Tab-separated table of C-alpha atoms and ligand atoms in Angstrom:
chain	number	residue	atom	x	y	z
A	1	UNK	CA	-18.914	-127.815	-130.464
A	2	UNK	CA	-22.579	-127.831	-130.539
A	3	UNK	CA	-24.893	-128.928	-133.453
A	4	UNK	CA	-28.335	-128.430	-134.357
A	5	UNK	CA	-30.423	-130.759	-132.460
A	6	UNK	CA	-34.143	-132.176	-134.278
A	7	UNK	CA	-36.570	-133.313	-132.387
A	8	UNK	CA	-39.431	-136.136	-134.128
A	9	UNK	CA	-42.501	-136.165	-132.284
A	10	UNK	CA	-45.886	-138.301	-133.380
A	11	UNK	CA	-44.263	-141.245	-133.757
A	12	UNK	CA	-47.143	-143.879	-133.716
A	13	UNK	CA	-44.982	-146.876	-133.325
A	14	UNK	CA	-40.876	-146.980	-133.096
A	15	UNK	CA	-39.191	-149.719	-133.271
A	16	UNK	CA	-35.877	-149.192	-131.304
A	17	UNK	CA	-34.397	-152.505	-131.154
A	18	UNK	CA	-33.613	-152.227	-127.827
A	19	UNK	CA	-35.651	-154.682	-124.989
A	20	UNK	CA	-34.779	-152.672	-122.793
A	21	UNK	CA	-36.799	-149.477	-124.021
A	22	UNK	CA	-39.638	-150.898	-125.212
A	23	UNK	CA	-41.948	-154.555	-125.785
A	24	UNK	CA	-40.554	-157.648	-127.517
A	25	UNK	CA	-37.565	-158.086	-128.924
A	26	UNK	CA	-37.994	-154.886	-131.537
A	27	UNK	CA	-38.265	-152.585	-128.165
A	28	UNK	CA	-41.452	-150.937	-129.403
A	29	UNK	CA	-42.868	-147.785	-128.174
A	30	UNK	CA	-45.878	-145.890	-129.143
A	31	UNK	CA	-46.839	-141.754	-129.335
A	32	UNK	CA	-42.974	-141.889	-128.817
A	33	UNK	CA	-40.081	-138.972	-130.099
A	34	UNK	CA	-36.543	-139.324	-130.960
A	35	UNK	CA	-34.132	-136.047	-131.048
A	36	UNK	CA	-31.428	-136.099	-132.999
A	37	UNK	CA	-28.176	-134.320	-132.078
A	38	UNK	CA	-26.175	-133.932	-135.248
A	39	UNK	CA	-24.816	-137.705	-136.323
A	40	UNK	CA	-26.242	-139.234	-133.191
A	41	UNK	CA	-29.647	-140.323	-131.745
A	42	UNK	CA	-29.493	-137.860	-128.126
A	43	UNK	CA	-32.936	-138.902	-126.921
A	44	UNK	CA	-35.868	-141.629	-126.797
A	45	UNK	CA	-39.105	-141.851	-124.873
A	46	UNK	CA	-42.125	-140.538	-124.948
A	47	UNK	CA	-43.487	-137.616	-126.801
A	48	UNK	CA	-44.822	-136.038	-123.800
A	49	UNK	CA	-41.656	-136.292	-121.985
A	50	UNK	CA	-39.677	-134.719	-125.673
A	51	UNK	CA	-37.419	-132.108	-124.748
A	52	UNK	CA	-37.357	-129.182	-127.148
A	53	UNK	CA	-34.921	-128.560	-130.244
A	54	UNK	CA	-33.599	-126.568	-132.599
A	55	UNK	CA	-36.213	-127.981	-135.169
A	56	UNK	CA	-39.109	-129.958	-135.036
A	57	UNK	CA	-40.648	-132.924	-137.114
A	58	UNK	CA	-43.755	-134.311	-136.672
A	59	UNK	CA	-43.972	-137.722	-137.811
A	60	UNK	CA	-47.791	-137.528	-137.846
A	61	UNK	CA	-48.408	-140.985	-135.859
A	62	UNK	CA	-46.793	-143.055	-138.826
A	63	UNK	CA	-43.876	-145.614	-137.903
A	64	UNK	CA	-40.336	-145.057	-137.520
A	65	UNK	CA	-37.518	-147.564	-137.784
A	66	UNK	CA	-34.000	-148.062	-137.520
A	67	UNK	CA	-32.914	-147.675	-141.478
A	68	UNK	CA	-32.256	-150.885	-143.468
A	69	UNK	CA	-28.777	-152.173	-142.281
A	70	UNK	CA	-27.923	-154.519	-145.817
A	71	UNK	CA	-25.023	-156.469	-145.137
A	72	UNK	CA	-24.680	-158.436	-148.448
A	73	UNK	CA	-24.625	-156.430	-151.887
A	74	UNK	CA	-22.266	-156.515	-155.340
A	75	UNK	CA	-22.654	-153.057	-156.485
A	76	UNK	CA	-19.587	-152.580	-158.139
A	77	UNK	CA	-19.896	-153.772	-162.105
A	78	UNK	CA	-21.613	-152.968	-165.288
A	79	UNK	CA	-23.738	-154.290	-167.504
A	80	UNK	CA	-26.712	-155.985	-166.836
A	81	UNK	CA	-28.039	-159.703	-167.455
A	82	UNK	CA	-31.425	-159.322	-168.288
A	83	UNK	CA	-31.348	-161.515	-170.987
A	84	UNK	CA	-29.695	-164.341	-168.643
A	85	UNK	CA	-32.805	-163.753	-166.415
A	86	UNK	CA	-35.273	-163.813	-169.515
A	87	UNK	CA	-34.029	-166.889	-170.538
A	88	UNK	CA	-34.029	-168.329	-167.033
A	89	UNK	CA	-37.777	-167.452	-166.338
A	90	UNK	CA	-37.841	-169.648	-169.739
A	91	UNK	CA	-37.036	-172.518	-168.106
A	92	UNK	CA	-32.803	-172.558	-167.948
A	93	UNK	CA	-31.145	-173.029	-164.385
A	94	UNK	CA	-28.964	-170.973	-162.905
A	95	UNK	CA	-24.996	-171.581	-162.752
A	96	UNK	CA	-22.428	-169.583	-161.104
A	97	UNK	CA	-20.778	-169.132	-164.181
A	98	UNK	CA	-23.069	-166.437	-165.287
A	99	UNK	CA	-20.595	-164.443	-163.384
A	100	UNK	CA	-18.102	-164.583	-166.185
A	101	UNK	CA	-20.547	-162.144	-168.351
A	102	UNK	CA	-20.629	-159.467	-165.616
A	103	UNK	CA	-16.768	-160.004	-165.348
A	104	UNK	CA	-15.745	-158.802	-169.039
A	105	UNK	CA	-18.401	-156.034	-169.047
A	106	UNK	CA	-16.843	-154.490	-165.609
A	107	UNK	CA	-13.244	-155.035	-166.871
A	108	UNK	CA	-14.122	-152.928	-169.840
A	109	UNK	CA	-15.625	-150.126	-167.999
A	110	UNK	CA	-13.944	-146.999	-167.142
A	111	UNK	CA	-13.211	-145.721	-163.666
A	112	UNK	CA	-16.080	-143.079	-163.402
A	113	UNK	CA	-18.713	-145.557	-164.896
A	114	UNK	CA	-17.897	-147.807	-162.007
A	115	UNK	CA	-18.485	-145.193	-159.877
A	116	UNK	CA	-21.523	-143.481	-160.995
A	117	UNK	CA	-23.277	-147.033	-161.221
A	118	UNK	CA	-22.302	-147.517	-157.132
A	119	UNK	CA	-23.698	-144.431	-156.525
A	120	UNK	CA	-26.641	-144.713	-158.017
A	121	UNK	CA	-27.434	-147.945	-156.405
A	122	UNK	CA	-26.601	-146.846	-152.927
A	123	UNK	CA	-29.174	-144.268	-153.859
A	124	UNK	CA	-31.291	-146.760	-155.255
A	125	UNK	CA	-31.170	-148.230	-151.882
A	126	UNK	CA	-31.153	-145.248	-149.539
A	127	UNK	CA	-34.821	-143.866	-151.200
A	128	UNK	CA	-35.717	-147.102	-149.761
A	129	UNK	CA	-34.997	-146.772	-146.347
A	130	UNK	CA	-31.222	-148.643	-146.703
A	131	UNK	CA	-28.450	-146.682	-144.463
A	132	UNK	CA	-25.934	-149.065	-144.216
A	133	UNK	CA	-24.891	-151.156	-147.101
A	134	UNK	CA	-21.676	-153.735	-147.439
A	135	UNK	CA	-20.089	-153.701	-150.989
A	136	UNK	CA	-17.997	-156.949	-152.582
A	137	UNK	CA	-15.901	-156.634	-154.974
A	138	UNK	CA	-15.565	-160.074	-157.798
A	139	UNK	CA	-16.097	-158.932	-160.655
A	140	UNK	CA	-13.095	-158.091	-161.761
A	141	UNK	CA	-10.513	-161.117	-160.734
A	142	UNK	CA	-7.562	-159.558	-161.992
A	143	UNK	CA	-4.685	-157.653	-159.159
A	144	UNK	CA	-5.788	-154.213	-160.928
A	145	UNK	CA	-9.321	-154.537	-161.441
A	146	UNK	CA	-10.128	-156.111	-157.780
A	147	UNK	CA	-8.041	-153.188	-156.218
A	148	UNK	CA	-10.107	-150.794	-158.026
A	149	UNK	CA	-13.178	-152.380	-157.463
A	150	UNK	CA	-12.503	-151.770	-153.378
A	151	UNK	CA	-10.853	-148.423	-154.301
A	152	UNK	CA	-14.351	-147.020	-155.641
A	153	UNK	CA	-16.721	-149.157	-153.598
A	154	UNK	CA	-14.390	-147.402	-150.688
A	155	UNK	CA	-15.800	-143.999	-151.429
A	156	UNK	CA	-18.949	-145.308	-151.097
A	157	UNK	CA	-18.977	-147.790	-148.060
A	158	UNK	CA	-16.756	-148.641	-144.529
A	159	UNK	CA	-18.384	-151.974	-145.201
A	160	UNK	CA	-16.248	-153.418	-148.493
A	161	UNK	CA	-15.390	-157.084	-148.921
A	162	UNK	CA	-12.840	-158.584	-150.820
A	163	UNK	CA	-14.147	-161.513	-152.783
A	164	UNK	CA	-11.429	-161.556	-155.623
A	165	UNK	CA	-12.540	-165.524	-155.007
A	166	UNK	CA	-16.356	-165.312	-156.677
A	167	UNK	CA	-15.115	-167.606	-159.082
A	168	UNK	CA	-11.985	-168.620	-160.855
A	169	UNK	CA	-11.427	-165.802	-163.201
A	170	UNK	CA	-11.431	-167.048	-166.893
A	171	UNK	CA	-7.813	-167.037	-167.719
A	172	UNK	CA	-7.246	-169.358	-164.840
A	173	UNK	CA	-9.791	-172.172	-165.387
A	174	UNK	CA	-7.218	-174.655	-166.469
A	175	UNK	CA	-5.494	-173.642	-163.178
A	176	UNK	CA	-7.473	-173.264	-160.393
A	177	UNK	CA	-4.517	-173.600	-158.217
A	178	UNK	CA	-2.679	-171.175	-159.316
A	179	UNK	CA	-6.154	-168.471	-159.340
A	180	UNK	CA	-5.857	-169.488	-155.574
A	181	UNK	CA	-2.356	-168.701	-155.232
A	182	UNK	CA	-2.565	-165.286	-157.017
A	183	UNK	CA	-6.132	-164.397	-154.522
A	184	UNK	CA	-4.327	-165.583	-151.425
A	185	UNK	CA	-0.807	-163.820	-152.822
A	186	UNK	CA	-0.654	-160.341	-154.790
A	187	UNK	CA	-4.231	-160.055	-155.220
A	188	UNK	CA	-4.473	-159.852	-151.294
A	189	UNK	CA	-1.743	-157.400	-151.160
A	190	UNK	CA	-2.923	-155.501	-153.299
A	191	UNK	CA	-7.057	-155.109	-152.022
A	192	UNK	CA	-6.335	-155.209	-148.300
A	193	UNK	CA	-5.824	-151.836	-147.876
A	194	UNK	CA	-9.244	-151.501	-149.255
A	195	UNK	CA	-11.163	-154.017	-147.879
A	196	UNK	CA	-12.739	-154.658	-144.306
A	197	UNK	CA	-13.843	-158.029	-145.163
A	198	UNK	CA	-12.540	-161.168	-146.955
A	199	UNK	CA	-15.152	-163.059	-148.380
A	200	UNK	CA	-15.112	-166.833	-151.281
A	201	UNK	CA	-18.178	-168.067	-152.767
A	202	UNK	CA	-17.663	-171.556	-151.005
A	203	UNK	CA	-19.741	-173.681	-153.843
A	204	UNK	CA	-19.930	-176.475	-156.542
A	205	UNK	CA	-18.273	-174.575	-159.714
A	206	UNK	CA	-17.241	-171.808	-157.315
A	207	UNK	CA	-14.389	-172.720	-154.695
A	208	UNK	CA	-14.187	-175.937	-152.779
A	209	UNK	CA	-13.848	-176.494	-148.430
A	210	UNK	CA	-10.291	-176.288	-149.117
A	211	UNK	CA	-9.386	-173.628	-151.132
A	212	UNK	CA	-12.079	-171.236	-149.411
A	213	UNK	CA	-10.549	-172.181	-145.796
A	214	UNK	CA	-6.842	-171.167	-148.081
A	215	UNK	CA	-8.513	-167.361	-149.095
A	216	UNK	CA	-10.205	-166.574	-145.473
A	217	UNK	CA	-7.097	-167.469	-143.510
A	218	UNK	CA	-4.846	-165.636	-145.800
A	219	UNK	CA	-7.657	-162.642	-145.507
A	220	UNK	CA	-7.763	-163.002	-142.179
A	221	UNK	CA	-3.681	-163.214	-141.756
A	222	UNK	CA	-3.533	-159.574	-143.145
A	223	UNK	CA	-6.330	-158.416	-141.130
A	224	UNK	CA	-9.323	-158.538	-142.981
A	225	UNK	CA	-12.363	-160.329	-140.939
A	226	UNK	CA	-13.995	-163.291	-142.555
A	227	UNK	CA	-17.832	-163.570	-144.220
A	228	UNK	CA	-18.875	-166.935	-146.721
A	229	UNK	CA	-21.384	-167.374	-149.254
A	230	UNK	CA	-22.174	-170.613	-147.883
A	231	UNK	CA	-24.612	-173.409	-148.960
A	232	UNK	CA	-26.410	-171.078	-151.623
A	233	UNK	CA	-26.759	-173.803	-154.348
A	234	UNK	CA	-25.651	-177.102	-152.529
A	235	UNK	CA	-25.088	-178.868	-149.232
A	236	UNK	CA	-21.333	-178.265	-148.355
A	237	UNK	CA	-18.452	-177.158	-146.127
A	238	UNK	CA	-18.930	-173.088	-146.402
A	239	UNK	CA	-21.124	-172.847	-143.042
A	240	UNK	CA	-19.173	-175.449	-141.341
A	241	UNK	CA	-16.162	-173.260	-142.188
A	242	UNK	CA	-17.272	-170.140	-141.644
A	243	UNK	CA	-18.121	-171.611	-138.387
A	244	UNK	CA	-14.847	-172.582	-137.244
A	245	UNK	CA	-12.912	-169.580	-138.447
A	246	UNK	CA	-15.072	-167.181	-136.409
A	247	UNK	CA	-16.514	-165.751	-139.896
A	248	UNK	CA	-19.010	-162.863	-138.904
A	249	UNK	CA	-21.679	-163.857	-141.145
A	250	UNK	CA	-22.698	-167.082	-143.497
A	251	UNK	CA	-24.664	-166.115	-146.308
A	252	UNK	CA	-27.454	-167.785	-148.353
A	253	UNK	CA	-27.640	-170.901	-145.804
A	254	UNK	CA	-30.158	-172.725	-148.020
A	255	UNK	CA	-29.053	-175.929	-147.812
A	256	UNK	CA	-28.554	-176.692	-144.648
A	257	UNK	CA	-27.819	-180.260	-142.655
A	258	UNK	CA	-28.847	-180.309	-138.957
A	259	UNK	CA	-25.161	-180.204	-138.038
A	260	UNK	CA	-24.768	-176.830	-139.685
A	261	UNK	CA	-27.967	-175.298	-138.236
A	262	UNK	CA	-26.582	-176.685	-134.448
A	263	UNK	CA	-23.275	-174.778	-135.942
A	264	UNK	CA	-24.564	-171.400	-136.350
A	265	UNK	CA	-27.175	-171.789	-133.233
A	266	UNK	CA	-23.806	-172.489	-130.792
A	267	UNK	CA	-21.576	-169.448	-132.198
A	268	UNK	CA	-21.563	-166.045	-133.039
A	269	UNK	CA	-21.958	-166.593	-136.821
A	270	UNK	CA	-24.995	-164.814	-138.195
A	271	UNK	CA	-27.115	-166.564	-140.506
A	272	UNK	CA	-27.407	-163.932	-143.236
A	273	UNK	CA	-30.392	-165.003	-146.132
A	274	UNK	CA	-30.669	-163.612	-149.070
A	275	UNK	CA	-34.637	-164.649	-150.832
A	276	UNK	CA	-34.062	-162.312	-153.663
A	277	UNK	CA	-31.713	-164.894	-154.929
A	278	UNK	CA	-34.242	-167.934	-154.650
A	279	UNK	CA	-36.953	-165.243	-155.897
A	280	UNK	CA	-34.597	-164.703	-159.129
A	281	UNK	CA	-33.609	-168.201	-159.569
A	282	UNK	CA	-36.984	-169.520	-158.719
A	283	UNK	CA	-35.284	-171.559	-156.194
A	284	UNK	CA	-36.367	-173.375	-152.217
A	285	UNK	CA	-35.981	-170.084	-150.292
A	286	UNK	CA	-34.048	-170.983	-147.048
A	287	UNK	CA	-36.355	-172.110	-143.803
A	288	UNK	CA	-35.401	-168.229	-141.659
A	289	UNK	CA	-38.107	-170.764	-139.056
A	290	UNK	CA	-35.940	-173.334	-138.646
A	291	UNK	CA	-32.822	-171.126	-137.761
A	292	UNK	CA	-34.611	-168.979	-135.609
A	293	UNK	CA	-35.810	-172.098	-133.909
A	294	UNK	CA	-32.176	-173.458	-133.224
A	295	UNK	CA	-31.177	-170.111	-131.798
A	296	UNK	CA	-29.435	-168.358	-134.463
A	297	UNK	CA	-28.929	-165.416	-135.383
A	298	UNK	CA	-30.690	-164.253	-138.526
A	299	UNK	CA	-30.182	-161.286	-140.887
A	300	UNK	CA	-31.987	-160.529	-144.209
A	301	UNK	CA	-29.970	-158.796	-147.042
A	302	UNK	CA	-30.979	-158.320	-150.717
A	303	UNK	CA	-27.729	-159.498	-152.067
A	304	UNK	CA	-28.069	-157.013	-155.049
A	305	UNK	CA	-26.230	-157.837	-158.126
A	306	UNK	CA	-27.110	-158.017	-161.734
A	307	UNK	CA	-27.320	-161.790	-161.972
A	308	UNK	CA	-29.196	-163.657	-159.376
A	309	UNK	CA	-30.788	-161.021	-157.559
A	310	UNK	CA	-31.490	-157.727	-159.121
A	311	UNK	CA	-33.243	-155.816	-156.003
A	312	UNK	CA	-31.671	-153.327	-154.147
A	313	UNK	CA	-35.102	-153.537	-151.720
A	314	UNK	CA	-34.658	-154.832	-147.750
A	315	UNK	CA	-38.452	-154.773	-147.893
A	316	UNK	CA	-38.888	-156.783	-150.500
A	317	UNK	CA	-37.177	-159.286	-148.691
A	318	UNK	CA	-38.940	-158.643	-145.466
A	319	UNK	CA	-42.134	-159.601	-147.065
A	320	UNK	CA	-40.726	-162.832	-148.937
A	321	UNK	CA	-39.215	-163.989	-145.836
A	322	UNK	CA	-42.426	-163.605	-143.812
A	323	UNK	CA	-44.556	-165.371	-146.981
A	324	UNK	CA	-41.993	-167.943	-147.639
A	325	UNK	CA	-39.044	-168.195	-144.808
A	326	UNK	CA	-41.850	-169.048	-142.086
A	327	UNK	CA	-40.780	-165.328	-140.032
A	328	UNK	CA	-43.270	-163.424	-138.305
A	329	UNK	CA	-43.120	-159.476	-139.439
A	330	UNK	CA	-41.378	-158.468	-136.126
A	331	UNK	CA	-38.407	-161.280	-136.811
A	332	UNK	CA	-37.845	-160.129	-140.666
A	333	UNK	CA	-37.901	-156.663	-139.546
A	334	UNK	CA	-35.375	-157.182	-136.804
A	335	UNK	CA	-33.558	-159.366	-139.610
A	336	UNK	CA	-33.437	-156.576	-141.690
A	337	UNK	CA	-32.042	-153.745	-138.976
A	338	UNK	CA	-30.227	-155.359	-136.334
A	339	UNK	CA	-29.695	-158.502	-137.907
A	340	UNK	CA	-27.675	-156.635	-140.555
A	341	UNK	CA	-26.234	-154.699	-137.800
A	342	UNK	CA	-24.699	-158.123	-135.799
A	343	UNK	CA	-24.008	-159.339	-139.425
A	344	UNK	CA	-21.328	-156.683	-139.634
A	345	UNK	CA	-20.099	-155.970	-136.184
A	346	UNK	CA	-21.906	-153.308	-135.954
A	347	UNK	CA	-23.453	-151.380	-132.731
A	348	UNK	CA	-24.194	-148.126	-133.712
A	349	UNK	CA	-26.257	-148.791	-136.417
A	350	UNK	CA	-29.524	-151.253	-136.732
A	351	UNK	CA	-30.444	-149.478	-133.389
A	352	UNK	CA	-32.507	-146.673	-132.298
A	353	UNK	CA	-31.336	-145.760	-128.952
A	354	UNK	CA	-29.220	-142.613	-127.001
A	355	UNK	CA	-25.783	-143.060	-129.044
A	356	UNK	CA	-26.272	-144.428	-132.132
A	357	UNK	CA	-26.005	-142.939	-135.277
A	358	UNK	CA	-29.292	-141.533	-136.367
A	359	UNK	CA	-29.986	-143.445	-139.399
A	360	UNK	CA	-33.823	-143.255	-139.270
A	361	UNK	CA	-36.661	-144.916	-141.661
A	362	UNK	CA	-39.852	-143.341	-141.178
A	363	UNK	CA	-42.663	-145.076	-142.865
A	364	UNK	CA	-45.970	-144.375	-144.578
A	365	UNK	CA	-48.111	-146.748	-142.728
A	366	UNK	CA	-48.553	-146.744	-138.852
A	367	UNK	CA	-46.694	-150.024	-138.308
A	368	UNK	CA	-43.817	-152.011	-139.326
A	369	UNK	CA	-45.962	-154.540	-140.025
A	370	UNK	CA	-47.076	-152.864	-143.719
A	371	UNK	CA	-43.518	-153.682	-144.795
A	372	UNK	CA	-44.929	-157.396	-145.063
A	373	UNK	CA	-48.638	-156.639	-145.428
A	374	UNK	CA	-48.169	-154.122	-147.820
A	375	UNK	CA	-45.613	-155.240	-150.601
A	376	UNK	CA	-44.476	-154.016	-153.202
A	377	UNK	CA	-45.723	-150.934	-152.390
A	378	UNK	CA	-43.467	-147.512	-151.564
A	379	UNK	CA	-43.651	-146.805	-148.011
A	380	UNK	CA	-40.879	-144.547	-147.560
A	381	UNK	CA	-41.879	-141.405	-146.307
A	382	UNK	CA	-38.673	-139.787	-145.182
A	383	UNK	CA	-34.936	-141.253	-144.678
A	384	UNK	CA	-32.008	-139.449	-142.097
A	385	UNK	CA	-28.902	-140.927	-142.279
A	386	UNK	CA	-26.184	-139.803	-139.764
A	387	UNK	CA	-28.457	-137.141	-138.759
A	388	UNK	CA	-29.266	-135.681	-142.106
A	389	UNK	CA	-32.308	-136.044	-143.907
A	390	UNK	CA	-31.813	-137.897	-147.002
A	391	UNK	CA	-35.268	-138.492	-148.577
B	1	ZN	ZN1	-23.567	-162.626	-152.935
């Protein structure tokens, strides 16, 4: 079968994310071209070297990047908290019990609200350069409304998570026990079918060392692969855990002992941070320096949802975790593609090389640097994902 092929010449700067093709660890090139061959990147080097294609785009010397790979985002609910927020900008903290608020208003919304308000965020995030996105369900906590939270997030996403254990749902907070039982039981059965991931806000308020280790190895005895939001609010178990059941990501990772940092540095757990959440909680952001220094492996994610972190935008967290996280621009951007990539087990996106899926940012600056000089300003200039353009 053959498809139409695209070729992208006057590419200033491309970050591939491949050593091998390029300098440093983003694998730059400059005056490079990229063809695209239907889903699937077919060619990189340099534009004098460009074969010819079907169609041609000329990039006009601006910068070109693997697109956003964000590996941490609750999409599927309704309502919004913005008087939670208001009030917290006032001068209240933040509690994980906030949660509850989001919980009724999604329970009370219909099947096709649900779904238009996924879409529209995974458009939100696609204008803004965001190919790949992961989708959690927990805010439903109920058999029927966590199995329909995967079910729609499903048509959306490969990337769902199960996280029927955000919190205990309200009916059960006299028996936390027995919420365990019920997310580790016929909750499970029913959202497995759904869901790639199994995922428990490991926390004070939230789920303790034990029961989280009782919901990932009951996730992972039916298949689903393990991911923690770990050390967000306190120290605690959730990155020692996620640790030692081979999780494939520990998220937040704010609070942090030595011992867990060693942890993460000596396995293949990525060290996912999410600074939109300190940014909305005006919380200590998490040190991305001191990770990076250990030897883990870092990924940046917005962690979009309507309570602690209402961004959908991976640069926006790019240039908070280069102001604030102590990262250099070519570690947050790498955080934010391939980072996201490793943070889901992912090789064919994240990546810009012969093979991958060609999920392409190209930006309106001549570096990926702007994304951190430059922010809060729009720099999306045009968006392919799988080969098509998008934006
Ligand atoms: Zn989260």
């Amino acid at each position: 079968m053959s498809t139409r092929t695209t070729v992208i010449t006057g590419i200033g700067s491309l970050v591939t994310n491949d050593p091998g093709h390029g300098t440093g660890p983003l694998g730059l090139l400059t005056d490079a071209a990229v063809v695209i061959d239907g889903e699937t990147v077919a060619w990189v080097g340099p534009a004098a070297q460009a074969p010819a294609a079907d169609e041609h785009f000329d990039a006009g010397g601006r910068a070109l990047l693997p697109g956003f790979v964000d590996s941490h985002a609750h999409l599927v609910f309704a309502g919004d908290r913005t008087a939670e927020f208001n009030a917290r900008m006032s001068g209240q903290s933040y509690s994980a019990g906030g949660i509850r608020t989001t919980v009724a208003a999604t329970r009370a919304a219909s099947d096709a609200e649900l779904d238009a308000n996924v879409a529209g965020f995974v458009r939100e995030a696609l204008r803004q350069g965001t190919t790949t996105i992961e989708c959690k369900s927990g805010y439903g906590l109920t058999v029927g409304d966590e199995a329909r939270a995967l079910r729609i997030a499903a048509k959306h996403t490969p990337e769902t998570t199960y996280l029927g254990a955000h919190i205990v749902a309200p009916e059960y907070a006299e028996d936390p026990a027995g919420y365990v039982d019920l997310v580790t039981g016929e909750m499970l059965d029913a959202c497995a079918p759904h869901a790639r991931w199994v995922d428990v806000f490991c926390e004070k308020g939230a789920f303790d060392g034990d029961q989280a280790r009782a919901v990932l190895t009951a996730g992972i005895e039916r298949g689903l692969t393990p991911r923690v939001h770990a050390n967000q609010l306190t120290y605690g178990p959730g990155v020692q855990l996620a640790v030692e059941l081979g999780a494939a990501s520990a998220d937040h990772c704010t609070h942090l002992t030595d011992e867990d940092v060693a942890a993460l540095a000596g396995s293949a757990t990525v060290a996912t941070l999410l600074p939109g959440a300190e940014f909305s909680t005006r919380a200590e952001y998490p040190s991305g320096r001191r990770l990076l220094d250990a030897g883990a492996v870092v990924a940046l994610s917005t962690d979009c949802n309507p309570g602690s972190s209402f961004t959908s935008s991976m640069a926006f967290c790019i240039a908070v975790a280069v102001r604030e996280m102590g990262m250099t621009p070519d570690e947050a951007v790498w955080a934010a593609t391939a980072g996201g990539a490793h943070a889901l087990r992912r090789s064919d996106v994240g990546t810009v090389a012969v093979g991958a899926r060609a999920d392409l940012l190209l930006l309106d600056a001549p570096s990926h640097v702007h994304l951190a000089y430059r922010p809060g300003v729009p720099l999306t200039a045009a968006v392919w994902r799988a080969g098509i353009r998008e934006v």
